[in-house]
Coordinates of N, CA and C in Angstrom, one line a residue:
X1 N 0.8 -1.2 0.0 CA 0.0 0.0 0.0 C 0.9 1.2 0.0
X2 N 0.7 2.1 -1.0 CA 1.5 3.3 -1.1 C 0.6 4.5 -0.9
X3 N 0.9 5.3 0.2 CA 0.1 6.4 0.5 C 0.8 7.7 0.0
X4 N 0.2 8.3 -1.0 CA 0.8 9.4 -1.7 C 0.9 10.7 -0.8
X5 N 2.0 11.4 -0.8 CA 2.1 12.7 -0.1 C 2.9 12.6 1.2
X6 N 3.2 11.4 1.7 CA 3.9 11.3 2.9 C 5.4 11.6 2.8
X7 N 6.0 12.3 3.7 CA 7.5 12.5 3.7 C 8.2 11.2 3.5
X8 N 9.1 11.2 2.6 CA 9.8 9.9 2.2 C 11.3 10.1 2.4
X9 N 11.9 9.3 3.3 CA 13.4 9.3 3.5 C 13.7 8.0 4.2
X10 N 14.9 7.4 3.8 CA 15.2 6.1 4.4 C 15.4 6.0 5.9
X11 N 16.1 7.0 6.4 CA 16.4 7.1 7.8 C 15.9 8.4 8.4
X12 N 15.3 8.4 9.6 CA 14.7 9.6 10.2 C 15.6 10.1 11.3
X13 N 15.7 11.4 11.3 CA 16.4 12.1 12.4 C 15.4 12.4 13.5
X14 N 15.6 11.7 14.7 CA 14.6 11.8 15.7 C 15.0 13.0 16.7
X15 N 16.0 13.7 16.4 CA 16.4 14.9 17.2 C 15.7 16.1 16.7
X16 N 15.2 16.1 15.4 CA 14.5 17.3 14.9 C 13.0 17.0 15.1
X17 N 12.2 18.1 15.2 CA 10.7 17.9 15.4 C 10.5 17.0 16.6
X18 N 11.1 17.4 17.7 CA 11.2 16.5 18.9 C 9.8 16.1 19.4
X19 N 8.8 17.0 19.1 CA 7.4 16.7 19.6 C 6.9 15.4 18.9
X20 N 7.4 15.1 17.7 CA 7.0 13.9 17.0 C 7.5 12.7 17.7
X21 N 8.5 12.8 18.5 CA 9.2 11.6 19.0 C 9.3 11.7 20.5
X22 N 8.3 12.2 21.2 CA 8.2 12.3 22.6 C 8.4 11.0 23.3
X23 N 7.8 9.9 22.7 CA 7.8 8.6 23.3 C 9.2 8.0 23.3
X24 N 10.1 8.4 22.5 CA 11.4 7.8 22.4 C 12.2 7.8 23.7
X25 N 12.2 9.0 24.4 CA 13.0 9.1 25.6 C 12.6 8.0 26.6
X26 N 11.4 7.8 26.7 CA 10.9 6.7 27.7 C 11.4 5.4 27.3
X27 N 11.3 5.1 26.0 CA 11.8 3.8 25.5 C 13.3 3.6 25.8
X28 N 14.1 4.7 25.4 CA 15.5 4.6 25.5 C 16.0 4.6 27.0
X29 N 15.3 5.3 27.8 CA 15.6 5.4 29.3 C 15.4 4.0 29.9
X30 N 14.6 3.2 29.3 CA 14.2 1.9 29.9 C 14.8 0.7 29.1
X31 N 15.8 1.0 28.3 CA 16.3 0.0 27.4 C 16.9 -1.2 28.1
X32 N 17.5 -1.0 29.2 CA 18.1 -2.1 30.0 C 17.0 -3.0 30.6
X33 N 15.9 -2.4 31.0 CA 14.8 -3.2 31.5 C 14.2 -4.1 30.4
X34 N 14.1 -3.5 29.2 CA 13.6 -4.2 28.0 C 14.6 -5.3 27.6
X35 N 15.9 -5.0 27.7 CA 16.9 -6.0 27.4 C 16.9 -7.2 28.3
X36 N 16.7 -6.9 29.6 CA 16.7 -8.0 30.6 C 15.5 -9.0 30.3
X37 N 14.3 -8.4 30.0 CA 13.2 -9.3 29.7 C 13.4 -10.0 28.4
X38 N 14.0 -9.3 27.4 CA 14.3 -10.0 26.1 C 15.2 -11.1 26.3
X39 N 16.3 -11.0 27.0 CA 17.2 -12.1 27.2 C 16.6 -13.2 27.9
X40 N 15.7 -13.0 28.9 CA 15.1 -14.1 29.6 C 14.2 -14.9 28.6
X41 N 13.6 -14.3 27.6 CA 12.8 -15.0 26.7 C 13.7 -15.7 25.6
X42 N 14.7 -14.9 25.1 CA 15.5 -15.5 24.0 C 16.3 -16.7 24.5
X43 N 16.8 -16.6 25.8 CA 17.7 -17.7 26.3 C 16.9 -18.9 26.8
X44 N 15.6 -18.9 26.8 CA 14.8 -20.0 27.2 C 14.2 -20.7 26.0
X45 N 14.7 -21.9 25.5 CA 14.2 -22.5 24.3 C 12.8 -22.9 24.4
X46 N 12.2 -22.9 25.6 CA 10.8 -23.3 25.8 C 9.8 -22.2 25.5
X47 N 10.3 -21.0 25.4 CA 9.4 -19.9 25.1 C 9.1 -19.7 23.7
X48 N 7.9 -19.2 23.4 CA 7.4 -19.2 22.0 C 8.2 -18.3 21.1
X49 N 8.6 -18.8 19.9 CA 9.3 -18.0 18.9 C 8.9 -18.4 17.5
X50 N 9.2 -17.5 16.6 CA 9.1 -17.9 15.2 C 10.4 -17.8 14.5
X51 N 10.7 -18.8 13.7 CA 11.9 -18.7 12.8 C 11.5 -18.1 11.5
X52 N 12.1 -16.9 11.2 CA 11.7 -16.2 10.0 C 12.6 -16.7 8.9
X53 N 11.9 -17.1 7.8 CA 12.6 -17.7 6.7 C 12.7 -16.7 5.5
X54 N 11.7 -15.8 5.5 CA 11.7 -14.8 4.4 C 12.9 -14.0 4.3
X55 N 13.6 -13.9 3.2 CA 14.7 -13.1 2.9 C 16.0 -13.5 3.6
X56 N 16.0 -14.6 4.3 CA 17.2 -15.1 5.0 C 18.0 -16.0 4.1
X57 N 19.3 -15.7 3.9 CA 20.1 -16.5 3.1 C 20.4 -17.8 3.7
X58 N 20.7 -18.8 2.9 CA 20.9 -20.2 3.4 C 22.0 -20.2 4.5
X59 N 21.7 -20.9 5.6 CA 22.7 -21.0 6.6 C 22.5 -20.0 7.8
X60 N 21.6 -19.0 7.5 CA 21.4 -18.0 8.6 C 20.3 -18.4 9.5
X61 N 20.1 -17.7 10.6 CA 19.0 -17.9 11.5 C 18.5 -16.6 12.1
X62 N 17.2 -16.4 11.9 CA 16.6 -15.2 12.4 C 15.3 -15.6 13.2
X63 N 15.3 -15.3 14.5 CA 14.2 -15.7 15.3 C 13.5 -14.4 15.8
X64 N 12.2 -14.6 16.0 CA 11.4 -13.5 16.5 C 10.5 -14.0 17.7
X65 N 10.3 -13.1 18.6 CA 9.5 -13.4 19.8 C 8.4 -12.3 19.8
X66 N 7.2 -12.6 19.3 CA 6.2 -11.6 19.0 C 5.5 -11.0 20.3
X67 N 5.5 -9.7 20.4 CA 4.6 -9.0 21.3 C 3.3 -8.6 20.7
X68 N 3.5 -8.0 19.5 CA 2.4 -7.6 18.6 C 2.5 -8.3 17.3
X69 N 1.5 -9.0 16.9 CA 1.6 -9.8 15.6 C 0.4 -9.4 14.8
X70 N 0.6 -8.8 13.6 CA -0.5 -8.3 12.8 C -1.4 -7.4 13.5
X71 N -0.9 -6.5 14.4 CA -1.7 -5.5 15.1 C -2.3 -6.0 16.4
X72 N -2.1 -7.2 16.7 CA -2.7 -7.8 18.0 C -1.7 -8.1 19.0
X73 N -1.9 -7.7 20.2 CA -1.0 -8.1 21.3 C -1.1 -9.7 21.5
X74 N 0.0 -10.3 21.7 CA 0.0 -11.8 21.9 C 0.1 -12.0 23.4
X75 N -1.0 -12.6 24.0 CA -1.0 -12.7 25.5 C 0.1 -13.6 26.0
X76 N 0.5 -14.6 25.3 CA 1.5 -15.5 25.8 C 2.8 -14.8 26.0
X77 N 3.2 -14.0 25.0 CA 4.5 -13.4 25.1 C 4.4 -12.1 26.0
X78 N 3.3 -11.4 25.9 CA 3.1 -10.3 26.8 C 3.3 -10.6 28.3
X79 N 2.8 -11.8 28.6 CA 2.9 -12.3 30.0 C 4.3 -12.5 30.4
X80 N 5.2 -12.8 29.5 CA 6.6 -13.0 29.8 C 7.4 -11.7 29.8
X81 N 6.8 -10.6 29.3 CA 7.5 -9.3 29.2 C 6.6 -8.2 29.7
X82 N 6.2 -8.2 30.9 CA 5.2 -7.2 31.4 C 5.7 -5.8 31.4
X83 N 7.0 -5.6 31.8 CA 7.5 -4.3 31.9 C 7.7 -3.7 30.5
X84 N 8.2 -4.5 29.5 CA 8.3 -4.1 28.1 C 7.0 -3.7 27.6
X85 N 6.0 -4.5 27.8 CA 4.6 -4.2 27.4 C 4.1 -2.9 27.9
X86 N 4.3 -2.6 29.1 CA 3.9 -1.4 29.7 C 4.6 -0.2 29.1
X87 N 5.9 -0.3 28.8 CA 6.7 0.7 28.2 C 6.2 1.0 26.8
X88 N 5.9 -0.1 26.0 CA 5.6 0.0 24.6 C 4.1 0.5 24.4
X89 N 3.3 0.4 25.5 CA 2.0 1.0 25.3 C 1.9 2.5 25.3
X90 N 3.1 3.1 25.5 CA 3.2 4.6 25.4 C 3.7 5.0 24.0
X91 N 3.8 4.0 23.1 CA 4.4 4.2 21.8 C 3.2 4.2 20.7
X92 N 3.3 5.0 19.7 CA 2.2 5.0 18.7 C 2.3 3.7 17.7
X93 N 2.2 2.6 18.3 CA 2.3 1.3 17.6 C 1.1 1.1 16.6
X94 N 1.3 0.2 15.6 CA 0.3 -0.1 14.7 C -0.6 -1.2 15.3
X95 N -1.2 -1.0 16.5 CA -2.1 -1.9 17.0 C -3.5 -1.7 16.3
X96 N -4.2 -2.8 16.2 CA -5.5 -2.7 15.5 C -5.3 -2.6 14.0
X97 N -4.1 -2.8 13.5 CA -3.9 -2.8 12.0 C -3.0 -3.9 11.6
X98 N -3.4 -4.7 10.6 CA -2.7 -5.9 10.2 C -1.2 -5.7 9.8
X99 N -0.8 -4.5 9.6 CA 0.6 -4.2 9.2 C 1.5 -4.1 10.4
X100 N 1.0 -4.1 11.6 CA 1.8 -3.7 12.8 C 2.4 -4.9 13.5
X101 N 3.7 -4.7 13.8 CA 4.4 -5.8 14.6 C 5.3 -5.1 15.7
X102 N 5.5 -5.9 16.7 CA 6.5 -5.5 17.7 C 7.0 -6.8 18.2
X103 N 8.3 -7.0 18.0 CA 8.9 -8.3 18.5 C 10.4 -8.2 18.8
X104 N 10.8 -9.1 19.6 CA 12.3 -9.2 19.9 C 12.9 -10.0 18.7
X105 N 13.8 -9.4 18.1 CA 14.5 -9.9 16.8 C 15.9 -10.3 17.1
X106 N 16.2 -11.6 17.0 CA 17.5 -12.2 17.3 C 18.1 -12.8 16.0
X107 N 19.2 -12.3 15.6 CA 19.9 -12.7 14.4 C 21.2 -13.4 14.8
X108 N 21.4 -14.6 14.4 CA 22.6 -15.4 14.8 C 23.8 -15.0 13.9
X109 N 25.0 -15.2 14.4 CA 26.2 -15.0 13.5 C 26.0 -15.8 12.2
X110 N 26.7 -15.3 11.2 CA 26.7 -15.9 9.9 C 25.3 -15.9 9.2
X111 N 24.6 -14.8 9.5 CA 23.2 -14.6 8.9 C 23.2 -13.4 8.0
X112 N 22.7 -13.5 6.9 CA 22.4 -12.4 5.9 C 21.0 -12.4 5.6
X113 N 20.4 -11.2 5.9 CA 19.0 -11.0 5.5 C 19.0 -10.2 4.2
X114 N 18.7 -10.8 3.1 CA 18.9 -10.3 1.8 C 17.9 -9.1 1.5
X115 N 18.2 -8.3 0.5 CA 17.5 -7.1 0.2 C 16.0 -7.3 0.0
X116 N 15.2 -6.5 0.7 CA 13.7 -6.7 0.6 C 13.0 -5.4 0.9
X117 N 11.8 -5.3 0.6 CA 11.0 -4.1 0.9 C 9.9 -4.4 1.9
X118 N 9.6 -3.4 2.7 CA 8.4 -3.5 3.6 C 7.1 -3.3 2.7
X119 N 6.0 -3.5 3.3 CA 4.7 -3.6 2.5 C 4.0 -2.2 2.3
X120 N 4.4 -1.2 3.1 CA 3.7 0.1 3.0 C 4.5 1.2 3.6
X121 N 4.3 2.4 3.1 CA 4.9 3.6 3.6 C 4.1 4.3 4.7
X122 N 2.9 3.7 5.1 CA 2.1 4.4 6.1 C 2.7 4.1 7.5
X123 N 3.8 3.3 7.6 CA 4.4 3.1 8.9 C 5.9 3.3 8.8
X124 N 6.5 3.5 9.9 CA 8.0 3.5 10.0 C 8.4 2.4 10.9
X125 N 9.5 1.8 10.7 CA 10.0 0.7 11.5 C 11.1 1.2 12.5
X126 N 11.1 0.7 13.7 CA 12.1 1.1 14.7 C 12.9 -0.1 15.2
X127 N 14.1 0.1 15.4 CA 15.0 -0.9 16.1 C 15.5 -0.2 17.4
X128 N 15.3 -0.9 18.5 CA 16.0 -0.5 19.8 C 17.0 -1.6 20.0
X129 N 18.3 -1.3 19.8 CA 19.3 -2.3 20.0 C 19.5 -2.7 21.5
X130 N 19.5 -4.0 21.7 CA 19.6 -4.5 23.1 C 20.9 -5.3 23.3
X131 N 21.3 -6.0 22.3 CA 22.6 -6.7 22.4 C 23.3 -6.6 21.0
X132 N 24.5 -6.0 21.0 CA 25.3 -5.8 19.8 C 26.6 -6.6 19.9
X133 N 26.9 -7.6 19.1 CA 28.1 -8.3 19.2 C 29.3 -7.4 18.9
X134 N 30.4 -7.7 19.4 CA 31.7 -6.9 19.2 C 32.3 -7.4 18.0
X135 N 31.8 -7.0 16.8 CA 32.3 -7.3 15.5 C 32.1 -6.2 14.6
X136 N 33.0 -6.0 13.6 CA 32.8 -5.0 12.6 C 31.9 -5.6 11.4
X137 N 31.7 -6.9 11.4 CA 30.9 -7.5 10.3 C 29.5 -7.6 10.7
X138 N 28.9 -6.4 11.0 CA 27.5 -6.3 11.4 C 27.0 -5.0 11.0
X139 N 25.9 -5.0 10.3 CA 25.4 -3.7 9.8 C 24.1 -3.8 9.0
X140 N 23.6 -2.7 8.5 CA 22.3 -2.6 7.8 C 22.5 -1.5 6.7
X141 N 21.8 -1.7 5.6 CA 21.7 -0.7 4.6 C 20.3 -0.5 4.2
X142 N 19.9 0.8 4.2 CA 18.5 1.2 3.9 C 18.6 2.2 2.7
X143 N 18.0 1.8 1.6 CA 18.2 2.6 0.4 C 19.7 2.6 0.1
X144 N 20.3 3.8 0.0 CA 21.7 3.9 -0.2 C 22.5 4.2 1.0
X145 N 21.8 4.3 2.2 CA 22.4 4.7 3.4 C 22.8 3.4 4.3
X146 N 24.1 3.4 4.6 CA 24.6 2.4 5.5 C 24.4 2.9 7.0
X147 N 23.9 2.0 7.9 CA 23.7 2.5 9.2 C 24.3 1.4 10.2
X148 N 24.6 1.9 11.4 CA 25.1 1.0 12.4 C 24.3 1.3 13.7
X149 N 24.0 0.3 14.4 CA 23.2 0.4 15.6 C 24.0 1.0 16.8
X150 N 23.4 1.6 17.8 CA 24.0 2.0 19.0 C 23.1 1.5 20.2
X151 N 23.7 0.9 21.1 CA 23.0 0.3 22.2 C 22.0 1.3 22.9
X152 N 20.8 0.9 23.0 CA 19.8 1.7 23.7 C 19.3 2.9 23.0
X153 N 19.7 3.1 21.7 CA 19.3 4.2 20.9 C 18.4 3.8 19.8
X154 N 17.2 4.4 19.7 CA 16.3 4.0 18.6 C 16.7 4.4 17.2
X155 N 16.7 3.5 16.3 CA 16.9 3.7 14.9 C 15.5 3.7 14.2
X156 N 15.1 4.8 13.6 CA 13.8 4.9 13.0 C 14.1 5.0 11.5
X157 N 13.4 4.1 10.7 CA 13.7 4.1 9.3 C 12.4 3.7 8.5
X158 N 12.4 3.9 7.2 CA 11.2 3.6 6.4 C 11.6 2.3 5.7
X159 N 10.9 1.2 6.1 CA 11.3 -0.1 5.6 C 10.6 -0.4 4.2
X160 N 9.9 0.6 3.7 CA 9.4 0.5 2.3 C 10.5 0.7 1.3
X161 N 11.6 1.3 1.8 CA 12.9 1.3 1.0 C 13.5 -0.1 1.0
X162 N 14.2 -0.4 -0.1 CA 15.0 -1.6 -0.1 C 16.0 -1.6 1.0
X163 N 16.1 -2.7 1.8 CA 17.0 -2.7 2.9 C 17.5 -4.2 3.1
X164 N 18.7 -4.3 3.7 CA 19.2 -5.6 4.0 C 20.1 -5.5 5.3
X165 N 20.3 -6.7 5.9 CA 21.0 -6.7 7.2 C 22.0 -7.9 7.1
X166 N 23.1 -7.7 7.8 CA 24.1 -8.8 7.9 C 24.8 -8.9 9.3
X167 N 25.0 -10.1 9.7 CA 25.8 -10.4 10.9 C 26.7 -11.5 10.5
X168 N 28.0 -11.1 10.2 CA 28.9 -12.1 9.7 C 30.0 -12.4 10.7
X169 N 29.7 -12.1 12.0 CA 30.6 -12.4 13.0 C 30.8 -13.9 13.3
X170 N 31.8 -14.2 14.1 CA 32.0 -15.6 14.5 C 31.0 -16.1 15.4
X171 N 30.8 -17.5 15.5 CA 29.8 -18.0 16.4 C 29.9 -17.5 17.8
X172 N 31.1 -17.4 18.3 CA 31.3 -17.0 19.7 C 30.9 -15.5 19.9
X173 N 30.7 -14.7 18.9 CA 30.2 -13.4 19.0 C 28.8 -13.3 19.6
X174 N 28.0 -14.3 19.3 CA 26.6 -14.3 19.8 C 25.7 -13.5 18.9
X175 N 24.4 -13.5 19.2 CA 23.4 -12.9 18.3 C 23.4 -11.4 18.5
X176 N 22.8 -10.8 17.4 CA 22.4 -9.4 17.5 C 20.9 -9.4 17.9
X177 N 20.6 -8.6 18.9 CA 19.2 -8.6 19.4 C 18.7 -7.2 19.5
X178 N 17.5 -7.0 18.8 CA 16.9 -5.6 18.9 C 15.4 -5.9 19.2
X179 N 14.8 -4.8 19.8 CA 13.3 -4.8 19.8 C 12.9 -4.1 18.6
X180 N 12.2 -4.8 17.7 CA 11.7 -4.2 16.5 C 10.2 -3.9 16.6
X181 N 9.8 -2.7 16.2 CA 8.4 -2.3 16.3 C 8.1 -1.3 15.2
X182 N 6.8 -1.3 14.8 CA 6.3 -0.4 13.8 C 5.4 0.7 14.4
X183 N 5.6 1.9 13.9 CA 4.8 3.1 14.3 C 4.2 3.7 13.1
X184 N 3.1 4.4 13.4 CA 2.5 5.2 12.3 C 3.4 6.3 11.8
X185 N 3.3 6.5 10.5 CA 4.1 7.6 9.8 C 3.6 8.9 10.5
X186 N 4.5 9.7 11.0 CA 4.1 10.9 11.7 C 3.4 12.0 10.9
X187 N 3.4 11.9 9.6 CA 2.6 12.8 8.8 C 1.1 12.5 8.9
X188 N 0.7 11.3 9.2 CA -0.7 10.9 9.2 C -1.5 11.5 10.4
X189 N -2.6 12.0 10.0 CA -3.5 12.6 11.1 C -4.3 11.4 11.7
X190 N -5.0 11.7 12.8 CA -5.8 10.6 13.5 C -6.8 10.1 12.5
X191 N -7.5 11.0 11.8 CA -8.6 10.5 10.9 C -8.0 9.7 9.7
X192 N -6.8 10.1 9.3 CA -6.2 9.3 8.2 C -5.8 7.9 8.7
X193 N -5.3 7.8 9.9 CA -4.9 6.5 10.5 C -6.2 5.6 10.6
X194 N -7.3 6.2 11.0 CA -8.5 5.4 11.1 C -9.0 4.9 9.8
X195 N -8.8 5.8 8.7 CA -9.2 5.4 7.4 C -8.3 4.3 6.9
X196 N -7.0 4.4 7.2 CA -6.0 3.3 6.7 C -6.4 2.0 7.4
X197 N -6.7 2.0 8.7 CA -7.1 0.8 9.4 C -8.4 0.2 8.8
X198 N -9.3 1.1 8.4 CA -10.6 0.6 7.8 C -10.3 -0.1 6.5
X199 N -9.5 0.5 5.7 CA -9.1 -0.1 4.4 C -8.4 -1.5 4.6
X200 N -7.5 -1.5 5.5 CA -6.6 -2.7 5.6 C -7.3 -3.8 6.4
X201 N -8.2 -3.5 7.2 CA -8.9 -4.5 8.0 C -10.2 -5.0 7.4

């Protein structure tokens, strides 16, 4: 779904128009709390997860632990991450819309997520880095822009641009873990958001 007239850029500067990004400071200030709950889930093989196969090159491993799946909170995972859930309820997530996700994303060493597009420009995607391996062979490209993550700092980008991710570190480097979540494009008004929900649902 392409919504004409929205500001288009691969990576967003959250320092400008700070009123648009009021929620970010609370998320970033609590990143260690989110990390601790994420690690408890990721490190327990009995907890529910999805293995994402789309766009993952052969030999790689990308796991997700869903908090919001197609716009709906997942009770099973929410119960495991109550503090994270409370923090994220202050974020303009795409809840009630089938395009919306919020999940713990874990990428193992020797994983390449090949170039792919998101499904719509009505949303922006955010990464909150929780665990970053100590390797230079880790990164992301969005459109023509190469980006690197910073622990506890939100990266906001438009995933309707072509993008890819790689973690080519050694096995002992461990996984890259981020909290990945979708927010409404900040240009959209409340009435426009409701109209988009109506069309998509």
